[in-house]
Amino acid sequence: MRDGGSITIKEVAQLAGVSIATVSRVLNHHASVTADTEQRVREAMLELGYNRNEVARSLKIRHTRTIGIIAPELSNTFFMEVVETMDCILTPHGYTMIICSSNDSVQEEQRKLQVLIERNVDALVVIPASDEGGHFLTKALSGIPVVLVDRKIPALHVDTVLTDNRYGVRQLVAGLVHEGFSRIGFIGGDMHIPTANERFHGFLEAMDDHKLKPEKEFVLMDGAMNQYSGRALMEEALSRPNHPDAFLFANDSLHLGATTYVTECVSPEVRSKLVFASFDYLHYAPLLRFCHYAAAQPMEKIGKAVAALVLKRLEQDWSGYPEEVVLRPEIKVMSANGGIPFMIVRAETPVQ
Amino acid sequence: MRDGGSITIKEVAQLAGVSIATVSRVLNHHASVTADTEQRVREAMLELGYNRNEVARSLKIRHTRTIGIIAPELSNTFFMEVVETMDCILTPHGYTMIICSSNDSVQEEQRKLQVLIERNVDALVVIPASDEGGHFLTKALSGIPVVLVDRKIPALHVDTVLTDNRYGVRQLVAGLVHEGFSRIGFIGGDMHIPTANERFHGFLEAMDDHKLKPEKEFVLMDGAMNQYSGRALMEEALSRPNHPDAFLFANDSLHLGATTYVTECVSPEVRSKLVFASFDYLHYAPLLRFCHYAAAQPMEKIGKAVAALVLKRLEQDWSGYPEEVVLRPEIKVMSANGGIPFMIVRAETPVQ
DNA sequence: GTGAAAGCGCTAACAG
DNA sequence: CTGTTAGCGCTTTCAC
């Protein structure tokens, strides 16, 4: 906003020879304006290059038509794909998104939350950095829609849309077992990230279903769920004697890191026996050559569900609050890598 | 902004037993407030859970501490990595970013520009959807910093930060030639995308440098520069008789699509002879198994340069305007795939 | 050091 | 159908 430069309704009114109220009326499509007057006003606006000042308007009407988004990372394809879908739906409704990164830190998440509150966002969508979400309990948020995505915060009773992690992991294990594997390694992440936690427990349950025992030395997890830890954990697993050939990864980054490590550093003899399964299926998934089964998160469905929920609450429809939408991942069988189609196991988790 | 719910300085003033002017003073760290008064005000703010209303503030001070960003896609790692770096620098300076997607369409770009103008962004950063940028010439933008990233718009004389595309492509060609290839196919994209254009012309120049002739049937380009076109174009190239073994790709998506196609559909005999070089080097680059050389765009450097430029202009330092920062990509030799280190060819393009 | 008051650009009664 | 006017919450002279 450069000083003094911008045109206001006052100047438009003057040029059109009407009052500012009339200008405001044509701006807001109030019916009660003569076609002729409207014409004059429109011409004046065009001639002056008028642009409505949304911040003045927001101050007056007491909302901003802005949705705040907080995600742990901007450079994460999964998150941004979801956000992109939301954008496609929200934009036609006149909403603009302020997207913030929490940089995977609760502290930064708190700071960004503060910023968004001060900017009077009409609604808030957050992919939490962890299961610690006390800062969302502030009364500054009371009355404004908040929807949690991908990761649940137990203490927060708000609308939530999630992927069915347990279902996904069970299917992946089922695929591996169907191929004949009875020993399966697990490579996961921080138990404070709800998704990591659920995927791990889903793994334990699935193994139990098949009367299989997880082996402690081959259930590896550390704080991060990134490429580097995937690499390191894979190296650690393969360095141990008598390691399994089948591994399950809790997300795409771990999987990617592990695949890179194996491709670059592991002998063809052991490499050729390796079989992977993993959560996530992103655009580069076809290159993950050891992968037989993947649980593709329905990013578009998630985005649509979130947008619908936000819009619904924004219209003051609070029916069913708080809603929990659980979406199933799609199980991909990567036959090009040797995956074998198998019967999807009976679901014990909610449908859709 | 839920109606009536929020606390204003008025209420804080009342509770603290001072005037709203005083509250405003402590909010803005004006020295001329007694420690004692400040204490009382701070306590009142805490007790009431006061949050400053940035929109009211913006209206008064005539700027929003908001930077508008327009990118062609949100789910593009390259763009978002740049934005993420900017965020890290801009946030500590008190700026917030509104990130918009133009969905690769000039029309949508225009619409988002309008939104950002109406929201009074203090500065604008845009990764253009094409070389058509007439809409940025509007006088509503006069006086506010605009910086173009990655793609230049000839008609727009504003600060710009670019990757040295010609340099990158020349190096890639040099690597391939050094390995002994004299026939090199080129797979690129729409000439209206400035990067695609430059990379193509860089290819022609580089071939010329080495006294090599590009072969029309193996210089393939179509509108999109995505995975699907990469796949299709690769298929087309390989279906022609007597195709070259070396191929250069104008970006990562084309490269990824082609690699997928080759991996899945091409016989081991021809596959084993294929050697790729490509612009871009993203996190999954190690999986691109036919790639010997890649030009890694310096995403962090780009982000830093953009942020610095924005900050400089925001401080009303218009020296050197319009600046054009050209950053060199880093040439990666992927020895794990068979790449051979080679002498970087003499640069004829600006350094740094 | 602190308060009173004007006004940023816009919307929405309320009159006419 | 149109104009006048009173704020939205905040900052900022200008007095005291």
XYZ file of C-alpha atoms (C1' of nucleotides) in Angstrom:
736
model
C 0.000 0.000 0.000
C 1.922 3.005 -1.221
C 1.085 6.232 0.507
C -1.639 8.374 -0.892
C -1.337 6.755 -4.289
C -4.542 4.832 -4.297
C -7.917 5.946 -5.468
C -10.807 5.843 -3.012
C -14.542 5.747 -3.447
C -14.542 9.435 -2.577
C -12.757 10.322 -5.782
C -14.906 7.954 -7.782
C -17.995 9.546 -6.295
C -16.757 12.995 -7.156
C -15.993 12.132 -10.755
C -19.309 10.350 -11.197
C -21.172 13.145 -9.492
C -22.751 10.931 -6.838
C -22.257 10.255 -3.144
C -19.870 7.694 -1.757
C -22.842 5.642 -0.582
C -23.898 5.150 -4.155
C -20.454 4.070 -5.182
C -20.454 1.613 -2.311
C -23.802 0.335 -3.526
C -22.632 -0.459 -7.008
C -19.542 -2.054 -5.519
C -21.757 -4.371 -3.521
C -24.301 -4.965 -6.259
C -27.186 -3.429 -4.397
C -30.192 -3.576 -6.660
C -31.392 -0.128 -5.801
C -29.219 1.788 -8.247
C -30.405 3.172 -11.573
C -28.798 1.558 -14.557
C -27.752 4.996 -15.619
C -26.111 5.921 -12.317
C -24.385 2.614 -12.154
C -23.048 3.183 -15.629
C -21.558 6.539 -14.640
C -20.015 5.108 -11.508
C -18.518 2.184 -13.385
C -17.008 4.497 -15.940
C -15.512 6.662 -13.243
C -14.002 3.608 -11.581
C -12.518 2.464 -14.837
C -11.181 5.878 -15.695
C -9.499 6.302 -12.340
C -8.348 2.725 -12.143
C -10.133 2.222 -8.870
C -9.466 -0.815 -6.722
C -11.509 -1.596 -3.675
C -9.602 -1.396 -0.423
C -10.247 -4.754 1.171
C -8.676 -3.839 4.471
C -10.990 -0.897 5.025
C -13.869 -3.085 3.989
C -12.807 -5.858 6.329
C -12.629 -3.485 9.227
C -16.162 -2.431 8.600
C -17.822 -5.713 7.782
C -15.907 -7.573 10.470
C -14.563 -10.393 8.437
C -11.718 -10.742 5.995
C -12.704 -13.505 3.593
C -9.341 -14.977 4.416
C -8.561 -18.525 5.470
C -5.374 -19.134 7.421
C -3.424 -22.302 6.730
C -0.591 -23.643 8.839
C 1.466 -26.521 7.489
C 4.678 -28.018 8.846
C 6.487 -27.492 5.553
C 5.752 -25.695 2.328
C 8.010 -27.887 0.240
C 6.054 -31.016 1.054
C 4.141 -32.210 -1.978
C 1.481 -33.969 0.046
C 0.559 -30.895 2.062
C 0.648 -28.550 -0.882
C -1.394 -30.841 -3.067
C -4.088 -30.737 -0.413
C -3.817 -26.971 -0.161
C -3.976 -26.624 -3.920
C -7.264 -28.485 -4.037
C -8.648 -26.297 -1.289
C -7.563 -23.226 -3.212
C -9.497 -24.353 -6.266
C -12.653 -24.613 -4.210
C -12.235 -21.636 -1.918
C -11.149 -19.110 -4.542
C -14.454 -19.140 -6.453
C -16.158 -18.448 -3.137
C -14.147 -15.278 -2.765
C -11.756 -16.548 -0.130
C -8.035 -16.016 -0.107
C -5.590 -18.184 1.780
C -2.693 -17.105 3.911
C -0.374 -20.078 3.971
C 2.156 -20.274 6.787
C 4.887 -22.747 7.566
C 5.399 -23.955 11.111
C 8.724 -25.441 10.083
C 7.853 -28.580 11.997
C 8.078 -26.678 15.255
C 5.283 -26.166 17.782
C 6.807 -22.867 18.764
C 6.757 -21.521 15.265
C 3.267 -22.913 14.881
C 2.221 -20.884 17.884
C 3.791 -17.751 16.433
C 2.091 -18.185 13.091
C -1.196 -18.808 14.848
C -0.784 -15.480 16.587
C -0.132 -13.740 13.285
C -3.234 -15.268 11.758
C -5.396 -14.297 14.699
C -4.190 -10.714 14.496
C -5.036 -10.705 10.822
C -8.538 -11.788 11.600
C -8.723 -14.860 9.451
C -12.264 -16.129 9.078
C -11.230 -19.735 9.480
C -8.156 -21.748 10.244
C -6.891 -24.956 8.690
C -3.954 -26.607 10.338
C -1.784 -29.582 9.710
C -0.346 -29.791 13.197
C 3.371 -30.048 13.828
C 2.768 -32.444 16.711
C 0.106 -33.796 19.027
C 0.707 -30.858 21.343
C -1.930 -28.287 20.510
C -2.708 -26.363 23.672
C -2.207 -23.082 21.885
C -5.271 -23.739 19.759
C -7.416 -23.625 22.867
C -7.161 -19.811 23.070
C -10.428 -17.970 23.316
C -9.329 -15.724 20.478
C -10.258 -18.673 18.301
C -13.663 -19.212 19.841
C -16.350 -18.922 17.242
C -14.071 -19.252 14.271
C -13.955 -22.554 12.412
C -10.797 -24.572 12.928
C -10.152 -27.745 11.004
C -7.330 -30.115 11.646
C -5.883 -32.057 8.740
C -3.935 -35.298 8.563
C -2.967 -35.293 12.214
C -5.332 -35.416 15.099
C -4.763 -33.636 18.382
C -6.503 -35.646 21.110
C -7.096 -32.656 23.368
C -8.698 -30.632 20.603
C -12.319 -31.265 19.829
C -12.653 -29.670 16.446
C -13.472 -30.765 12.912
C -10.807 -33.082 11.618
C -10.067 -34.842 8.369
C -7.737 -37.764 8.470
C -6.355 -40.584 6.439
C -7.152 -44.029 7.741
C -3.596 -44.921 8.658
C -4.345 -48.198 10.340
C -6.317 -49.417 7.346
C -3.500 -48.450 4.998
C -0.810 -50.184 6.984
C -2.880 -53.329 7.391
C -3.289 -53.576 3.656
C 0.395 -53.117 3.085
C 1.243 -55.852 5.561
C -1.408 -58.071 3.992
C 0.209 -57.611 0.602
C 3.600 -58.559 1.895
C 2.262 -61.568 3.795
C 0.332 -62.701 0.745
C 3.605 -62.761 -1.126
C 4.916 -65.123 1.507
C 6.875 -62.874 3.810
C 6.661 -63.663 7.467
C 9.404 -61.346 8.625
C 8.772 -57.659 8.050
C 10.913 -54.742 9.183
C 9.326 -51.417 10.068
C 10.886 -48.015 9.541
C 9.004 -45.160 11.115
C 9.265 -41.897 12.981
C 8.549 -39.801 16.045
C 5.692 -41.093 18.203
C 4.620 -37.502 18.803
C 3.586 -37.165 15.200
C 0.133 -38.710 15.267
C 0.440 -40.236 11.809
C 3.720 -41.926 12.685
C 2.170 -43.220 15.838
C -0.901 -44.667 14.164
C 1.050 -46.254 11.386
C 3.286 -47.933 13.895
C 0.393 -49.285 15.899
C -1.353 -50.355 12.730
C 1.761 -52.338 11.909
C 1.725 -54.085 15.272
C -1.940 -54.948 14.934
C -1.515 -56.217 11.400
C 1.378 -58.431 12.398
C -0.678 -59.753 15.223
C -3.566 -60.494 12.858
C -1.273 -62.707 10.869
C 0.209 -64.262 13.996
C 3.539 -62.736 13.134
C 6.013 -61.273 15.590
C 7.642 -57.923 15.004
C 11.379 -58.117 15.636
C 12.677 -55.348 17.867
C 15.975 -54.985 16.036
C 14.126 -54.354 12.809
C 11.573 -51.906 14.069
C 13.466 -48.670 13.699
C 12.248 -45.188 14.421
C 13.807 -41.870 15.129
C 12.640 -38.292 15.456
C 12.595 -37.127 11.904
C 10.648 -38.796 9.135
C 12.821 -37.459 6.389
C 15.102 -38.742 3.693
C 18.162 -38.664 5.884
C 16.662 -40.784 8.615
C 15.291 -43.161 5.995
C 18.783 -43.612 4.698
C 20.354 -44.002 8.116
C 17.717 -46.384 9.425
C 17.906 -48.568 6.338
C 21.657 -48.742 6.655
C 21.323 -49.715 10.279
C 18.778 -52.423 9.517
C 20.803 -53.968 6.720
C 23.970 -53.909 8.759
C 22.460 -56.283 11.284
C 22.852 -60.011 10.777
C 19.972 -62.005 9.438
C 17.821 -59.042 8.471
C 14.427 -59.518 6.857
C 13.940 -58.885 3.151
C 10.631 -57.095 3.472
C 10.324 -53.601 4.919
C 7.469 -51.265 5.589
C 7.980 -47.487 5.601
C 5.824 -45.028 7.427
C 6.074 -42.354 4.744
C 7.501 -41.405 1.392
C 10.562 -39.574 2.671
C 11.798 -42.514 4.692
C 11.083 -44.753 1.731
C 12.925 -42.472 -0.666
C 15.976 -42.231 1.573
C 16.087 -45.975 2.000
C 15.713 -46.643 -1.714
C 18.513 -44.235 -2.496
C 20.754 -45.918 0.028
C 20.028 -49.377 -1.294
C 20.484 -48.333 -4.899
C 23.819 -46.712 -4.237
C 25.400 -48.818 -1.532
C 23.972 -52.287 -1.373
C 25.281 -55.308 -3.271
C 23.079 -56.677 -6.034
C 22.703 -60.000 -4.197
C 21.002 -58.579 -1.161
C 19.389 -55.769 -3.104
C 17.586 -58.113 -5.426
C 15.830 -59.792 -2.519
C 14.517 -56.611 -0.968
C 10.818 -55.862 -1.122
C 9.281 -52.649 0.170
C 5.859 -51.367 1.019
C 5.148 -47.832 2.031
C 2.700 -45.183 2.974
C 2.337 -42.399 0.383
C 2.374 -42.484 -3.359
C 3.597 -39.261 -4.905
C 4.429 -38.309 -8.453
C 7.865 -39.909 -8.377
C 6.551 -43.156 -6.875
C 7.071 -45.165 -10.077
C 10.810 -44.768 -9.524
C 10.808 -46.449 -6.128
C 11.957 -49.705 -7.588
C 11.776 -52.004 -4.586
C 8.257 -51.022 -3.781
C 5.512 -53.592 -4.293
C 2.670 -51.901 -2.399
C 1.893 -48.318 -1.543
C -0.929 -46.600 0.308
C -1.790 -43.506 -1.695
C -3.306 -40.773 0.406
C -6.334 -39.287 -1.314
C -4.971 -35.749 -1.396
C -7.690 -34.363 -3.564
C -10.436 -35.930 -1.471
C -8.819 -34.581 1.659
C -8.618 -31.100 0.190
C -12.229 -31.229 -0.899
C -13.389 -32.482 2.483
C -11.518 -29.748 4.294
C -12.834 -27.045 1.990
C -16.393 -28.321 2.343
C -16.112 -28.376 6.105
C -14.677 -24.870 6.235
C -17.380 -23.531 3.948
C -20.090 -25.241 5.953
C -18.919 -23.766 9.251
C -18.446 -20.388 7.655
C -22.114 -20.482 6.769
C -22.764 -21.026 10.448
C -23.928 -24.554 9.896
C -22.551 -26.239 12.994
C -24.431 -29.495 12.619
C -22.485 -32.587 13.591
C -19.734 -30.576 15.229
C -17.061 -31.718 15.738
C -16.944 -33.884 12.643
C -14.247 -36.422 12.023
C -13.845 -37.385 8.402
C -11.667 -40.427 7.862
C -10.604 -41.123 4.306
C -9.163 -44.392 3.105
C -5.915 -44.452 1.228
C -5.948 -46.219 -2.094
C -3.775 -49.297 -2.170
C -1.473 -49.363 -5.176
C -0.052 -52.640 -6.333
C 3.089 -51.894 -8.275
C 3.183 -54.859 -10.583
C 6.003 -53.368 -12.630
C 8.200 -53.945 -9.583
C 6.817 -57.367 -8.771
C 3.820 -56.523 -6.634
C 1.084 -59.140 -6.729
C -2.601 -58.205 -6.597
C -4.190 -59.523 -3.411
C -7.549 -59.466 -1.748
C -8.062 -56.329 0.235
C -8.457 -57.477 3.832
C -11.723 -56.955 5.614
C -11.917 -53.499 7.066
C -12.478 -52.980 10.750
C -12.224 -49.259 10.449
C -14.905 -46.801 9.301
C -15.701 -46.701 5.622
C -15.025 -43.652 3.465
C -13.159 -12.325 12.783
C -16.188 -13.380 14.755
C -18.627 -10.617 15.548
C -18.181 -8.629 18.685
C -16.121 -11.329 20.303
C -12.777 -9.688 20.192
C -11.229 -7.396 22.744
C -10.192 -3.923 21.648
C -7.792 -1.392 23.067
C -10.821 0.425 24.429
C -11.533 -2.356 26.876
C -7.880 -2.717 27.742
C -7.712 1.017 28.424
C -10.747 0.858 30.622
C -9.429 -2.017 32.708
C -6.013 -0.396 33.045
C -7.545 2.966 33.831
C -5.776 4.810 31.031
C -6.715 6.218 27.636
C -6.637 4.263 24.429
C -3.748 6.431 23.280
C -1.632 5.066 26.065
C -2.523 1.494 25.234
C -1.567 2.177 21.664
C 1.728 3.580 22.884
C 2.706 0.467 24.772
C 1.607 -1.624 21.813
C 4.037 0.292 19.663
C 6.844 0.475 22.206
C 6.796 4.224 22.524
C 9.377 5.243 25.076
C 7.233 7.895 26.656
C 5.276 5.610 28.941
C 5.974 5.170 32.640
C 7.167 1.729 33.567
C 4.318 1.614 36.018
C 1.643 2.526 33.465
C 3.065 0.078 30.988
C 2.911 -2.633 33.616
C -0.759 -1.978 34.272
C -1.572 -1.958 30.573
C 0.310 -5.174 29.949
C -1.525 -6.874 32.763
C -4.857 -5.721 31.421
C -3.979 -7.067 27.978
C -3.004 -10.394 29.430
C -6.083 -10.628 31.590
C -8.423 -9.883 28.734
C -6.503 -11.959 26.226
C -6.093 -8.988 23.945
C -4.907 -9.426 20.365
C -4.047 -6.504 18.210
C -6.332 -6.029 15.230
C -3.931 -5.888 12.326
C -6.571 -4.895 9.829
C -7.533 -1.777 11.732
C -3.873 -1.015 12.200
C -3.165 -1.512 8.504
C -5.928 0.844 7.534
C -4.420 3.532 9.684
C -0.735 3.107 8.972
C -1.324 2.463 5.292
C 0.594 -0.690 4.869
C -0.089 -4.302 5.699
C 3.278 -5.939 6.296
C 2.122 -8.509 3.817
C 3.967 -9.798 0.777
C 1.942 -11.289 -2.037
C 3.326 -14.298 -3.878
C 2.000 -15.709 -7.108
C 3.320 -19.043 -8.321
C 2.096 -21.220 -11.189
C 1.635 -24.217 -8.904
C 1.709 -24.821 -5.199
C 2.634 -28.465 -5.504
C 5.873 -27.707 -7.288
C 8.818 -28.415 -5.044
C 11.098 -25.958 -6.782
C 8.754 -23.012 -6.329
C 7.837 -23.868 -2.769
C 11.434 -24.414 -1.743
C 12.158 -20.888 -2.917
C 9.125 -19.566 -1.075
C 10.115 -21.431 2.073
C 13.488 -19.745 2.116
C 11.847 -16.376 1.651
C 9.507 -17.121 4.520
C 12.432 -17.824 6.836
C 13.890 -14.418 6.068
C 10.725 -12.358 5.836
C 8.997 -13.695 8.945
C 11.564 -12.312 11.413
C 11.066 -8.954 9.751
C 7.411 -9.061 10.642
C 6.106 -9.834 7.180
C 3.490 -12.398 6.318
C 3.076 -13.953 2.909
C -0.107 -14.514 0.982
C 0.687 -17.296 -1.440
C -1.520 -17.672 -4.477
C -1.545 -20.150 -7.300
C -2.041 -18.999 -10.861
C -2.611 -22.573 -11.935
C -0.333 -21.999 -14.892
C -2.869 -19.654 -16.401
C -2.354 -15.980 -17.203
C -5.999 -15.353 -16.597
C -5.922 -16.789 -13.127
C -2.687 -14.912 -12.537
C -4.500 -11.723 -13.394
C -7.310 -12.557 -11.005
C -4.956 -13.312 -8.159
C -3.065 -10.109 -8.852
C -6.315 -8.221 -8.443
C -6.985 -9.926 -5.120
C -3.530 -9.033 -3.861
C -3.848 -5.422 -4.927
C -7.164 -5.121 -3.125
C -5.567 -6.545 -0.029
C -2.901 -3.912 -0.163
C 0.147 -6.103 -0.179
C 3.317 -4.141 0.477
C 5.253 -6.015 -2.170
C 4.681 -8.604 -4.838
C 6.780 -11.589 -5.813
C 5.756 -13.450 -8.906
C 6.845 -16.509 -10.751
C 5.079 -15.696 -13.998
C 2.868 -18.186 -15.758
C 4.126 -16.991 -19.129
C 6.025 -14.213 -20.866
C 2.780 -12.290 -21.196
C 2.691 -9.854 -18.299
C 0.765 -6.817 -19.421
C -1.439 -6.982 -16.345
C 1.530 -6.143 -14.143
C 1.783 -2.770 -15.818
C -1.242 -1.434 -13.930
C -0.724 1.808 -12.086
C -2.199 0.228 -8.958
C 1.220 -1.388 -8.668
C 3.175 1.806 -9.125
C 5.353 2.448 -6.143
C 5.119 -1.029 -4.720
C 8.071 -3.377 -5.172
C 7.530 -6.177 -7.666
C 10.098 -8.880 -8.162
C 9.966 -11.499 -10.847
C 11.417 -14.910 -10.141
C 12.714 -17.645 -12.422
C 11.018 -16.314 -15.519
C 11.642 -12.979 -17.098
C 8.989 -10.896 -18.793
C 10.674 -8.828 -21.486
C 8.137 -6.017 -21.373
C 8.426 -5.639 -17.608
C 11.303 -3.628 -16.281
C 11.339 -4.687 -12.650
C 13.718 -6.462 -10.313
C 14.241 -10.006 -11.438
C 16.102 -13.025 -10.144
C 16.845 -15.765 -12.575
C 18.723 -18.975 -13.027
C 21.352 -18.926 -15.732
C 19.617 -21.361 -18.019
C 22.003 -21.075 -20.926
C 24.979 -21.732 -18.710
C 23.314 -24.786 -17.224
C 22.376 -26.307 -20.533
C 25.815 -25.700 -21.990
C 27.391 -27.576 -19.128
C 25.010 -30.457 -19.556
C 25.789 -30.687 -23.240
C 29.493 -30.420 -22.491
C 29.239 -33.369 -20.101
C 27.489 -35.492 -22.687
C 29.957 -34.520 -25.419
C 32.872 -35.210 -23.126
C 31.546 -38.722 -22.706
C 31.719 -39.077 -26.460
C 28.171 -38.417 -27.573
C 27.774 -36.491 -30.760
C 24.073 -37.036 -31.194
C 21.885 -35.543 -28.488
C 18.110 -35.420 -28.387
C 16.308 -32.544 -26.719
C 13.023 -32.750 -24.894
C 11.548 -29.422 -23.920
C 8.412 -27.365 -23.596
C 6.354 -24.370 -24.567
C 8.355 -21.491 -26.078
C 6.151 -19.037 -24.198
C 7.596 -20.191 -20.924
C 10.777 -18.153 -20.766
C 12.790 -20.884 -19.063
C 11.798 -23.445 -21.677
C 12.737 -20.982 -24.362
C 16.152 -20.198 -22.940
C 17.001 -23.787 -22.293
C 16.150 -24.661 -25.856
C 18.272 -21.884 -27.276
C 21.072 -22.750 -24.895
C 20.935 -26.235 -26.322
C 21.218 -24.960 -29.884
C 24.158 -22.752 -28.977
C 25.926 -25.510 -27.114
C 25.534 -27.896 -30.007
C 26.888 -25.250 -32.282
C 29.868 -24.704 -29.991
C 30.768 -28.330 -30.414
C 30.077 -28.234 -34.156
C 27.227 -30.635 -33.647
C 23.920 -30.573 -35.479
C 20.631 -30.909 -33.633
C 18.389 -33.385 -35.381
C 14.884 -32.094 -35.940
C 13.192 -35.442 -35.342
C 14.789 -35.645 -31.937
C 14.128 -32.151 -30.771
C 10.709 -32.568 -29.238
C 8.640 -29.990 -27.484
C 5.030 -29.512 -26.644
C 2.969 -27.185 -24.530
C 3.205 -28.714 -21.120
C 6.445 -29.440 -19.353
C 4.984 -32.109 -17.156
C 5.387 -35.768 -16.484
C 2.845 -36.784 -19.079
C 4.486 -34.904 -21.891
C 7.865 -36.255 -20.787
C 6.497 -39.726 -21.111
C 4.820 -39.106 -24.447
C 7.753 -37.294 -25.979
C 10.209 -39.967 -24.879
C 8.007 -42.636 -26.379
C 7.838 -40.690 -29.606
C 11.600 -40.233 -29.764
C 12.383 -43.863 -29.103
C 9.830 -45.056 -31.615
C 11.748 -43.384 -34.419
C 14.416 -45.323 -36.229
C 18.035 -44.656 -35.440
C 17.409 -42.528 -32.365
C 20.273 -41.087 -30.361
C 21.208 -42.575 -26.989
C 21.756 -39.279 -25.229
C 18.890 -36.981 -24.287
C 18.670 -33.632 -22.619
C 15.549 -32.629 -20.664
C 14.450 -29.096 -20.027
C 13.139 -29.814 -16.547
C 12.605 -32.408 -13.873
C 9.023 -33.282 -14.764
C 9.859 -34.150 -18.347
C 12.843 -36.095 -17.107
C 10.772 -37.970 -14.551
C 8.116 -38.881 -17.081
C 10.706 -40.113 -19.539
C 12.526 -42.148 -16.929
C 9.306 -43.791 -15.848
C 8.464 -44.663 -19.422
C 11.869 -46.130 -20.113
C 11.912 -48.099 -16.897
C 8.531 -49.621 -17.524
C 8.319 -50.033 -21.263
C 11.721 -50.173 -22.909
C 13.741 -53.294 -23.537
C 16.939 -53.745 -21.516
C 19.066 -53.623 -24.668
C 18.096 -50.119 -25.684
C 17.546 -48.999 -22.110
C 21.080 -49.838 -21.090
C 22.506 -47.517 -23.721
C 20.426 -44.508 -22.733
C 22.129 -41.559 -21.056
C 20.254 -38.532 -19.772
C 21.114 -35.038 -18.671
C 18.585 -32.656 -17.237
C 17.792 -29.333 -15.731
C 16.728 -29.496 -12.079
C 17.910 -31.660 -9.244
C 15.257 -32.247 -6.632
C 15.127 -34.501 -3.632
C 14.242 -37.580 -5.636
C 16.968 -36.955 -8.209
C 19.112 -39.889 -7.032
C 16.416 -42.197 -8.374
C 16.649 -40.915 -11.927
C 18.815 -43.787 -12.981
C 19.742 -42.816 -16.519
C 20.871 -39.380 -15.521
C 24.565 -38.579 -15.721
C 24.434 -34.791 -15.357
C 21.984 -32.416 -13.775
C 21.827 -28.646 -13.371
C 20.653 -28.005 -9.820
C 18.897 -24.706 -9.436
C 20.116 -22.879 -6.350
C 16.722 -22.628 -4.706
C 17.982 -21.323 -1.422
C 20.131 -18.683 -3.080
C 17.209 -17.624 -5.217
C 14.957 -17.331 -2.190
C 17.550 -15.296 -0.339
C 18.138 -12.995 -3.278
C 14.427 -12.368 -3.705
C 13.912 -11.692 -0.012
C 16.867 -9.325 0.074
C 15.593 -7.449 -2.945
C 12.104 -7.147 -1.498
C 13.424 -5.927 1.823
C 15.685 -3.411 0.146
C 12.894 -1.895 -1.914
C 10.583 -1.906 1.065
C 13.130 0.299 2.814
C 12.782 2.641 -0.131
C 16.270 1.898 -1.344
C 15.750 1.997 -5.085
C 19.401 1.990 -6.060
C 20.236 -0.044 -9.138
C 16.594 -0.440 -10.097
C 15.697 -2.542 -11.940
C 18.187 -5.171 -10.805
C 18.645 -8.457 -12.576
C 20.224 -11.146 -10.436
C 21.355 -14.172 -12.405
C 22.323 -17.218 -10.387
C 24.238 -20.156 -11.737
C 22.919 -23.646 -11.330
C 25.265 -26.147 -9.754
C 26.279 -28.942 -12.098
C 25.867 -32.342 -10.520
C 27.811 -35.247 -11.913
C 25.957 -38.382 -10.969
C 28.812 -40.859 -10.890
C 26.653 -43.560 -9.337
C 24.833 -43.673 -12.677
C 27.949 -43.449 -14.789
C 28.466 -39.708 -15.037
C 32.088 -38.692 -15.612
C 33.534 -35.545 -14.064
C 34.496 -33.050 -16.751
C 35.964 -29.597 -16.980
C 33.328 -26.972 -16.604
C 33.320 -25.063 -19.873
C 34.341 -21.436 -19.950
C 31.463 -19.220 -19.067
C 30.247 -16.600 -21.474
C 27.407 -15.614 -19.264
C 27.511 -13.309 -16.258
C 29.045 -14.699 -13.088
C 27.024 -15.243 -9.884
C 3.738 11.358 30.446
C -0.952 11.234 29.150
C -5.574 12.314 27.067
C -8.839 14.164 23.470
C -9.924 14.008 18.949
C -9.436 13.413 14.034
C -9.502 10.234 10.460
C -7.588 5.855 7.475
C -11.660 3.824 3.377
C -15.481 1.597 3.652
C -20.538 -0.031 4.842
C -25.120 0.408 6.520
C -28.703 2.441 8.795
C -31.638 6.294 8.448
C -33.664 10.113 6.126
C -35.456 12.244 2.333
C -33.308 5.867 -5.760
C -29.793 8.600 -3.405
C -27.289 11.352 0.210
C -25.873 12.124 5.104
C -23.780 10.262 8.869
C -21.887 7.290 12.307
C -18.703 4.245 13.265
C -15.246 -0.469 12.514
C -10.139 -0.381 15.840
C -6.278 1.784 15.559
C -2.431 5.599 15.294
C -1.057 10.119 15.839
C -0.836 14.978 16.147
C -1.760 18.511 19.462
C -2.705 20.183 23.945
C -2.224 19.940 28.803
